[in-house]
PDB file of C-alpha atoms in Angstrom:
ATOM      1  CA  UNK A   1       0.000   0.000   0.000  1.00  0.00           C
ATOM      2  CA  UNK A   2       1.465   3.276  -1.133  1.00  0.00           C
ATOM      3  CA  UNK A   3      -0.746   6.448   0.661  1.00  0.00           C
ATOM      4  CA  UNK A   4      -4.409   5.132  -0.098  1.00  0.00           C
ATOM      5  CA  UNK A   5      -3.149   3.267  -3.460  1.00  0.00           C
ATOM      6  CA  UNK A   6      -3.160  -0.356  -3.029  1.00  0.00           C
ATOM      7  CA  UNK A   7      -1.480  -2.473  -5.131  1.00  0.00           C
ATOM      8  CA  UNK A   8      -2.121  -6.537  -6.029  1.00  0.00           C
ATOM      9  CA  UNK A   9       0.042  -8.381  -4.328  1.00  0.00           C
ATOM     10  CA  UNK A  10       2.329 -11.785  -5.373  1.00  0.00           C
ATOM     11  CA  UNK A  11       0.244 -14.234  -4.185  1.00  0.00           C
ATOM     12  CA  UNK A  12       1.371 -18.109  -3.653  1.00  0.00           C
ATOM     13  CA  UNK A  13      -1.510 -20.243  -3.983  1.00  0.00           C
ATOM     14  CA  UNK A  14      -1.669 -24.293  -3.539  1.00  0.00           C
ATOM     15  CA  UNK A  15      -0.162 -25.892  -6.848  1.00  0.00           C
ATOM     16  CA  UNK A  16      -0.093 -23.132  -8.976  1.00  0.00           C
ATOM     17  CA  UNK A  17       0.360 -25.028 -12.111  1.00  0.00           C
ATOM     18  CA  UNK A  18      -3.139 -26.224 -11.729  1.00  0.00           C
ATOM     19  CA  UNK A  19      -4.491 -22.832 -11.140  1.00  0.00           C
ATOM     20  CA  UNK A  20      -4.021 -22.529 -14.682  1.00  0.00           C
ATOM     21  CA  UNK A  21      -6.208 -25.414 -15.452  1.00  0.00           C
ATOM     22  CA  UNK A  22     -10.309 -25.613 -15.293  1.00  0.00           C
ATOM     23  CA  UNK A  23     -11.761 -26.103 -12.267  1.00  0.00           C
ATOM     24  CA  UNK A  24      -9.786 -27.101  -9.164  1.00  0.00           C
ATOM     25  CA  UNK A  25     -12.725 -29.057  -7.249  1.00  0.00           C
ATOM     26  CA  UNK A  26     -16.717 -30.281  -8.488  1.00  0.00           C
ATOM     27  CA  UNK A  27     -19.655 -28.870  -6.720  1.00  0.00           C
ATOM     28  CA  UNK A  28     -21.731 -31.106  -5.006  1.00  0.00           C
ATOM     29  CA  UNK A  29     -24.076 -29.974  -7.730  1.00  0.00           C
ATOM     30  CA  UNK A  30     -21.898 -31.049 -10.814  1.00  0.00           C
ATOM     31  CA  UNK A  31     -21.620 -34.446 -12.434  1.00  0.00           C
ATOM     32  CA  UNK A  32     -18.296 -36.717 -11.305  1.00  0.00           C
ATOM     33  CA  UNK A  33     -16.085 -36.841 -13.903  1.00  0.00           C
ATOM     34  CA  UNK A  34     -12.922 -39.052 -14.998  1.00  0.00           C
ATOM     35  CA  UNK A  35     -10.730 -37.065 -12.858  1.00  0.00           C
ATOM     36  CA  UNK A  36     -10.771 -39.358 -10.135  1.00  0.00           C
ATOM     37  CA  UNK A  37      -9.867 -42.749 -11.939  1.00  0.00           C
ATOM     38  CA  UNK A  38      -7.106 -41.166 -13.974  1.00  0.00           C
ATOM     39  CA  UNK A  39      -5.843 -39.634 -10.138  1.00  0.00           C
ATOM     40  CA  UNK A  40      -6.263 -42.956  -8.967  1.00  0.00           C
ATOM     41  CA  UNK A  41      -3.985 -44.223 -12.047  1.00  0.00           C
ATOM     42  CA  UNK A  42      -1.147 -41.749 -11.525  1.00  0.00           C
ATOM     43  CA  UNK A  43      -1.175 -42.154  -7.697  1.00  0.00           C
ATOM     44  CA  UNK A  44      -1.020 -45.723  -7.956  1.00  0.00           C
ATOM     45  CA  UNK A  45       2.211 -45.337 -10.805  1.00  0.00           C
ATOM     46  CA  UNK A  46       3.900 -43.166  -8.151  1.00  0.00           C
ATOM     47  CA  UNK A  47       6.410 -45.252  -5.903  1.00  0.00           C
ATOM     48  CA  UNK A  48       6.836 -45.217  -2.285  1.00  0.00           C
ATOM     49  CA  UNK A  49       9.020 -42.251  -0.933  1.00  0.00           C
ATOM     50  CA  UNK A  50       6.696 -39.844  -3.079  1.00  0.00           C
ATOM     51  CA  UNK A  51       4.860 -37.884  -1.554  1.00  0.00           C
ATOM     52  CA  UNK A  52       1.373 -35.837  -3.393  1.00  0.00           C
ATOM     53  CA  UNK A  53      -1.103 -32.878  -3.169  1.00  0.00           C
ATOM     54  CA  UNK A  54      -4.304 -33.441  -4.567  1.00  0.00           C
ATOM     55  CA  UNK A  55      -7.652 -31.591  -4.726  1.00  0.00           C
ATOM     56  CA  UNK A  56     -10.206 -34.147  -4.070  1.00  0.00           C
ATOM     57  CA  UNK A  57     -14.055 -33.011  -3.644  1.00  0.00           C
ATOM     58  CA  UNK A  58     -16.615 -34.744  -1.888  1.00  0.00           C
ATOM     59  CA  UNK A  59     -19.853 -36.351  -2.845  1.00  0.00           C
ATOM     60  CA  UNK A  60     -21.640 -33.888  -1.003  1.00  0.00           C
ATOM     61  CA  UNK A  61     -20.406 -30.671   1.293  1.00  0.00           C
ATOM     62  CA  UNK A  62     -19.894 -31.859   4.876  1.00  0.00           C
ATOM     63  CA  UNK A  63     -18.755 -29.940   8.326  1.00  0.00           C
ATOM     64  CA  UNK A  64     -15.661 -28.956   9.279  1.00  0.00           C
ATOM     65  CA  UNK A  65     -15.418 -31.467  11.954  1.00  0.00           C
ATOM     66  CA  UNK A  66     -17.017 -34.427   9.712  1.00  0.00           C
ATOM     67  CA  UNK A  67     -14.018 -33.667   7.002  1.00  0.00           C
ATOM     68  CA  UNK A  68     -11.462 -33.797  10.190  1.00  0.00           C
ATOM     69  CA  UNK A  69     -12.424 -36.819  11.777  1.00  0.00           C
ATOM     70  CA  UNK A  70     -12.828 -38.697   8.478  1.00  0.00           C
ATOM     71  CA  UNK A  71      -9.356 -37.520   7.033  1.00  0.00           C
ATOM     72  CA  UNK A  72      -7.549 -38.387  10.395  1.00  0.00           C
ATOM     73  CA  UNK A  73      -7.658 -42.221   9.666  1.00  0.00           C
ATOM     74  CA  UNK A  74      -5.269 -41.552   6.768  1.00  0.00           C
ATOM     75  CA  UNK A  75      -1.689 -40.025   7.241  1.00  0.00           C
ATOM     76  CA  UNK A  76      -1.772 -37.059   5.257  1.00  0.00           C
ATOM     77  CA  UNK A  77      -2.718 -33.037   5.819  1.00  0.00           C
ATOM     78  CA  UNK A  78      -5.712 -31.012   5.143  1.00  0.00           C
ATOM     79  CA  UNK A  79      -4.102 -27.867   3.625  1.00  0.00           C
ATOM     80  CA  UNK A  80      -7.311 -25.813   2.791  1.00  0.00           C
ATOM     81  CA  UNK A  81     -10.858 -25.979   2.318  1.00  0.00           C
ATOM     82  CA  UNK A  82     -13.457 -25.032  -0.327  1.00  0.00           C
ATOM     83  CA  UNK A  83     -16.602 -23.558   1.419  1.00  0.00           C
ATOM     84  CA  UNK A  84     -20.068 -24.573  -0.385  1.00  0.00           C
ATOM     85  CA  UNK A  85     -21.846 -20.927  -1.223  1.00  0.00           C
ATOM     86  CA  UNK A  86     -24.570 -21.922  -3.795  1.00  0.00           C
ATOM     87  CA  UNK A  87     -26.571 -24.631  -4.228  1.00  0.00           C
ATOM     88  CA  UNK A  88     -25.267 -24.854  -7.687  1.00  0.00           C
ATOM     89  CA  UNK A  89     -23.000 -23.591 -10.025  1.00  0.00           C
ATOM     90  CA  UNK A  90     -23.323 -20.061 -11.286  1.00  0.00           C
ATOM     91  CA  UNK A  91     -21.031 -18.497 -13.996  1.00  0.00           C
ATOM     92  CA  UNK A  92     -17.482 -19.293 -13.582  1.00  0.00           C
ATOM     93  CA  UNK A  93     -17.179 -18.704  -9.823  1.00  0.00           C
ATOM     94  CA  UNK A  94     -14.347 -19.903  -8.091  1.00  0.00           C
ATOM     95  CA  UNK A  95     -14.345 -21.346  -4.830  1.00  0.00           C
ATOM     96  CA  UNK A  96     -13.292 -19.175  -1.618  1.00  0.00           C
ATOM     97  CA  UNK A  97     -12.643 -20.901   1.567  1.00  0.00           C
ATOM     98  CA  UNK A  98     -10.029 -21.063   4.974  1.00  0.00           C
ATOM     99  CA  UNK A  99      -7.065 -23.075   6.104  1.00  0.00           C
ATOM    100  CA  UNK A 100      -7.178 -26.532   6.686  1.00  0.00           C
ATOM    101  CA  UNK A 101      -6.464 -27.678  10.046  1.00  0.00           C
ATOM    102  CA  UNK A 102      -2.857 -29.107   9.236  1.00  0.00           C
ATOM    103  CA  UNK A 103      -2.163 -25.494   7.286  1.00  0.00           C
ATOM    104  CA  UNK A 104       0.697 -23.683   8.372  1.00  0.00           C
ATOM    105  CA  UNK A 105      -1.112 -20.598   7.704  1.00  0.00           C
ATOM    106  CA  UNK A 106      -3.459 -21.304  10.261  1.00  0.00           C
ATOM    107  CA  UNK A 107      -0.655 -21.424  13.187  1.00  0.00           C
ATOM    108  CA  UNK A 108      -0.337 -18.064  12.612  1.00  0.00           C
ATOM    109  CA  UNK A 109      -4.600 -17.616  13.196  1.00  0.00           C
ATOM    110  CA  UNK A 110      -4.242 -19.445  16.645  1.00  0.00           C
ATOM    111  CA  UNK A 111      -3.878 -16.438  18.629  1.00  0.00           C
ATOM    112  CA  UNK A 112      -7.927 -16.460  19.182  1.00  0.00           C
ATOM    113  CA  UNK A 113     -10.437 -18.133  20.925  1.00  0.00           C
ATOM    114  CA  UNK A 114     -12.793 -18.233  18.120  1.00  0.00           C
ATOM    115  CA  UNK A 115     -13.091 -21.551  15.992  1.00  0.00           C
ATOM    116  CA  UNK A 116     -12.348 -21.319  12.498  1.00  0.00           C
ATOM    117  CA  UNK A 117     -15.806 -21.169  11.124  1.00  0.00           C
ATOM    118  CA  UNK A 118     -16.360 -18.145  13.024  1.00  0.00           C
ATOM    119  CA  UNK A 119     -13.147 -16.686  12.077  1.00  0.00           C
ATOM    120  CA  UNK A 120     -13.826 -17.246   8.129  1.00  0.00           C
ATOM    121  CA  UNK A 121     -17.213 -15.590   8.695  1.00  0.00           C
ATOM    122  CA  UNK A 122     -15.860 -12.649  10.356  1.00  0.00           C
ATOM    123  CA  UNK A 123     -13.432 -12.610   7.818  1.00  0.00           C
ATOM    124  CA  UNK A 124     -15.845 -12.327   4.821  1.00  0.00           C
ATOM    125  CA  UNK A 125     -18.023 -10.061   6.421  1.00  0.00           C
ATOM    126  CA  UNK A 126     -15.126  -7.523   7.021  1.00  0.00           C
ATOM    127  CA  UNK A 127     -14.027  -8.370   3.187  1.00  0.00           C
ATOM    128  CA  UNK A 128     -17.162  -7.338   2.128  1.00  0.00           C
ATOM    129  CA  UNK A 129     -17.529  -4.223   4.063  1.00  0.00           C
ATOM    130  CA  UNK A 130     -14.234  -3.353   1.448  1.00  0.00           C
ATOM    131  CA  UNK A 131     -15.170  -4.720  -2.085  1.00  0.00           C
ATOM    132  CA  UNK A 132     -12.558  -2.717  -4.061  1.00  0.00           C
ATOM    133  CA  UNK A 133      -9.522  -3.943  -1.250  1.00  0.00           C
ATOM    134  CA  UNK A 134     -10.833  -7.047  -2.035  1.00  0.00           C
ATOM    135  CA  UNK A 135     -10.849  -6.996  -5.433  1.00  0.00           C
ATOM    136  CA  UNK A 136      -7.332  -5.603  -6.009  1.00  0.00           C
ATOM    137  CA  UNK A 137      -6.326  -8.156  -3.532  1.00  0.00           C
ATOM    138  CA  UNK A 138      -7.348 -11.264  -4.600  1.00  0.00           C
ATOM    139  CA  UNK A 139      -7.143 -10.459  -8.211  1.00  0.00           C
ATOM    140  CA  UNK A 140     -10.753 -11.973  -8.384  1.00  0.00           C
ATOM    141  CA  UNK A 141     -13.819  -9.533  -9.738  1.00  0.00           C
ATOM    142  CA  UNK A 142     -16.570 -12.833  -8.697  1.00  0.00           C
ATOM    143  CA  UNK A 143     -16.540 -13.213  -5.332  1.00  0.00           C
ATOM    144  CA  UNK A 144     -20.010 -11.978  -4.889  1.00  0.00           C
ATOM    145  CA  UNK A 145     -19.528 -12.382  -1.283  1.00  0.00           C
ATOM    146  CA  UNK A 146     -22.907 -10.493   0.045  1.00  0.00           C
ATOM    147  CA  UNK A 147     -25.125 -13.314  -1.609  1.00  0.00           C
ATOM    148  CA  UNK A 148     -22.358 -16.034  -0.323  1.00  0.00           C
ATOM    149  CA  UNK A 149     -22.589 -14.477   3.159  1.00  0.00           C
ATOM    150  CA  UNK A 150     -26.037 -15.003   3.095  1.00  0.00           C
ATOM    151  CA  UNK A 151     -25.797 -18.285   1.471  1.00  0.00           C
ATOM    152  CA  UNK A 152     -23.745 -19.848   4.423  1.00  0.00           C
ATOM    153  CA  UNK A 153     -25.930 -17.358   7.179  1.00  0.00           C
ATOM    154  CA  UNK A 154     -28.431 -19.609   5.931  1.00  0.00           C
ATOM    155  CA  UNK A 155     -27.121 -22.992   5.872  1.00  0.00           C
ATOM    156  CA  UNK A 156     -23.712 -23.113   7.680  1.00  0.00           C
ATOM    157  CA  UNK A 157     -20.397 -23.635   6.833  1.00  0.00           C
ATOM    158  CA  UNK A 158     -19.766 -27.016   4.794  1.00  0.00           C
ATOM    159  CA  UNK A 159     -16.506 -28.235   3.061  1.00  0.00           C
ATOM    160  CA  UNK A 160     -17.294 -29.618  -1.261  1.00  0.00           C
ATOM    161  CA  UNK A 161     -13.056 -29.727  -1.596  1.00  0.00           C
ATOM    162  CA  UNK A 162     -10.057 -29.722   0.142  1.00  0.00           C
ATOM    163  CA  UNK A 163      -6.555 -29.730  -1.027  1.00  0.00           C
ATOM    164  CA  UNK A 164      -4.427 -32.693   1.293  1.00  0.00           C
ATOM    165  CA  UNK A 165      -0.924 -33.592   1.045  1.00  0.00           C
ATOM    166  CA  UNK A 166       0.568 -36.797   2.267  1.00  0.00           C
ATOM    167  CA  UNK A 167       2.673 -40.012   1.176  1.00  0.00           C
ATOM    168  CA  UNK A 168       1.096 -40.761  -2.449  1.00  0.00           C
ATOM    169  CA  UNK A 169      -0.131 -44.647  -1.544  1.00  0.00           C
ATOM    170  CA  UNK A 170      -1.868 -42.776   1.624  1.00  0.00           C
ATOM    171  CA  UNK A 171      -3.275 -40.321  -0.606  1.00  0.00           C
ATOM    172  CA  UNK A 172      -4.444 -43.211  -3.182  1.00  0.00           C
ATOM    173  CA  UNK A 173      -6.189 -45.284  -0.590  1.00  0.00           C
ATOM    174  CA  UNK A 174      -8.194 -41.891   1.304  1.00  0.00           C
ATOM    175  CA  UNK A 175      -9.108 -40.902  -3.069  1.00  0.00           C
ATOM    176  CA  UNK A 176     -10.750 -44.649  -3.355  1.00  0.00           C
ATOM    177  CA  UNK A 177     -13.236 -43.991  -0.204  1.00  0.00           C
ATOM    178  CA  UNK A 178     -16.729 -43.576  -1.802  1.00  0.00           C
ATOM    179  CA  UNK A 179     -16.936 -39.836   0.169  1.00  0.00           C
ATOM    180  CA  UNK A 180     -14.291 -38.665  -2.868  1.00  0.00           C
ATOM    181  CA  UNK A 181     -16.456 -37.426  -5.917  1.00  0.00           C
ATOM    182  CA  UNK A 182     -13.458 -36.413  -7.968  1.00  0.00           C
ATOM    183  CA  UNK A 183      -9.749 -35.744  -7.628  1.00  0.00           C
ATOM    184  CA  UNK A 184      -6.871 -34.169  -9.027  1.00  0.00           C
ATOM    185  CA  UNK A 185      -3.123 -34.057  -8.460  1.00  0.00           C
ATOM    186  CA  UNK A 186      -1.224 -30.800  -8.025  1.00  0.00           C
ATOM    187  CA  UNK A 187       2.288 -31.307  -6.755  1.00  0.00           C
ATOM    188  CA  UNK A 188       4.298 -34.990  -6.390  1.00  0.00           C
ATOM    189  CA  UNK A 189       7.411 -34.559  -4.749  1.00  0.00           C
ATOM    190  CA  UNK A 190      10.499 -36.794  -3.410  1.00  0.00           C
ATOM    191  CA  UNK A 191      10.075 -36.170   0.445  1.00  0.00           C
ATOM    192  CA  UNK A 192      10.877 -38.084   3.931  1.00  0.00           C
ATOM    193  CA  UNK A 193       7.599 -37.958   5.345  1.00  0.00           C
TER     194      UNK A 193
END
């Protein structure tokens, strides 16, 4: 920010190659696709030692808490979350959402008592009170966020997608549960896990 100029910053976001491509996650609302058998045929090519980020989305948007305590049987990371906002798919919206629980970025959040729901609502309500900040910000002109606000006001705070990262034959067996609608990989690195 320069005086009362701001200016878009560099922003980092989870596997940035597949920014580039259509669609990171399916709405509950959308038809599965292929995504998640050819996923299931690259992580299953990938040897042991590797280890992979992957958007998966669910079958249908669930809680917070429901996505924890079903991902914690597997050994792998919740890195972020896709919030449901619509009941279905309108224009070419892309998905907003908070840290997952295993997120760095959300160590640095911890310094409140409020749970992270309430934090992402407080968040988007003060985001909305500055449309042009958050604009220029996120680089994104759709984020429509007074009809989303009143979208989850209405019917909570549910999780369509998340973006986990853990040993690739973890990550295969947590994509073959029936709760994964789709999936795609992002990143597969060598890594000591």
């Amino acid at each position: 920010m320069f005086f009362d100029k701001l200016k878009q910053p560099t922003i980092s976001y989870y596997g940035d190659s597949t920014r580039e491509t259509e669609g990171f996650f399916t709405h509950p609302s959308a038809q599965a696709d292929a995504s998640k058998k050819q996923t299931l045929t690259t992580l299953d090519k990938l040897p042991e030692g590797t280890v992979s980020e992957v958007y998966v989305s669910y079958d249908r948007a669930y809680t917070p808490k429901d996505i924890y305590s079903f991902a914690k049987k597997y050994d792998m990371k919740v890195l972020w979350n896709a919030i449901k906002t619509e009941d279905s798919l309108s224009g070419n919206q892309r998905p907003i959402g908070f840290p997952g629980k295993d997120s760095e970025f959300l160590k640095e959040l911890q310094h409140t008592s409020k749970t992270e729901v309430d934090q992402f609502k407080d968040a988007l309500a003060y985001v909305n009170q500055h449309p042009t900040w958050a604009t220029t910000i996120s680089g994104r002109p759709d984020l429509d966020l007074s009809n989303r606000i009143r979208y989850i006001d209405q019917n909570g705070v549910t999780v369509y997608g998340s973006v986990v990262t853990g040993p690739s034959k973890e990550i295969e067996k947590f994509v073959k549960t029936k709760r994964i609608k789709t999936a795609k990989v992002s990143e597969v690195e060598l890594w000591n896990w």
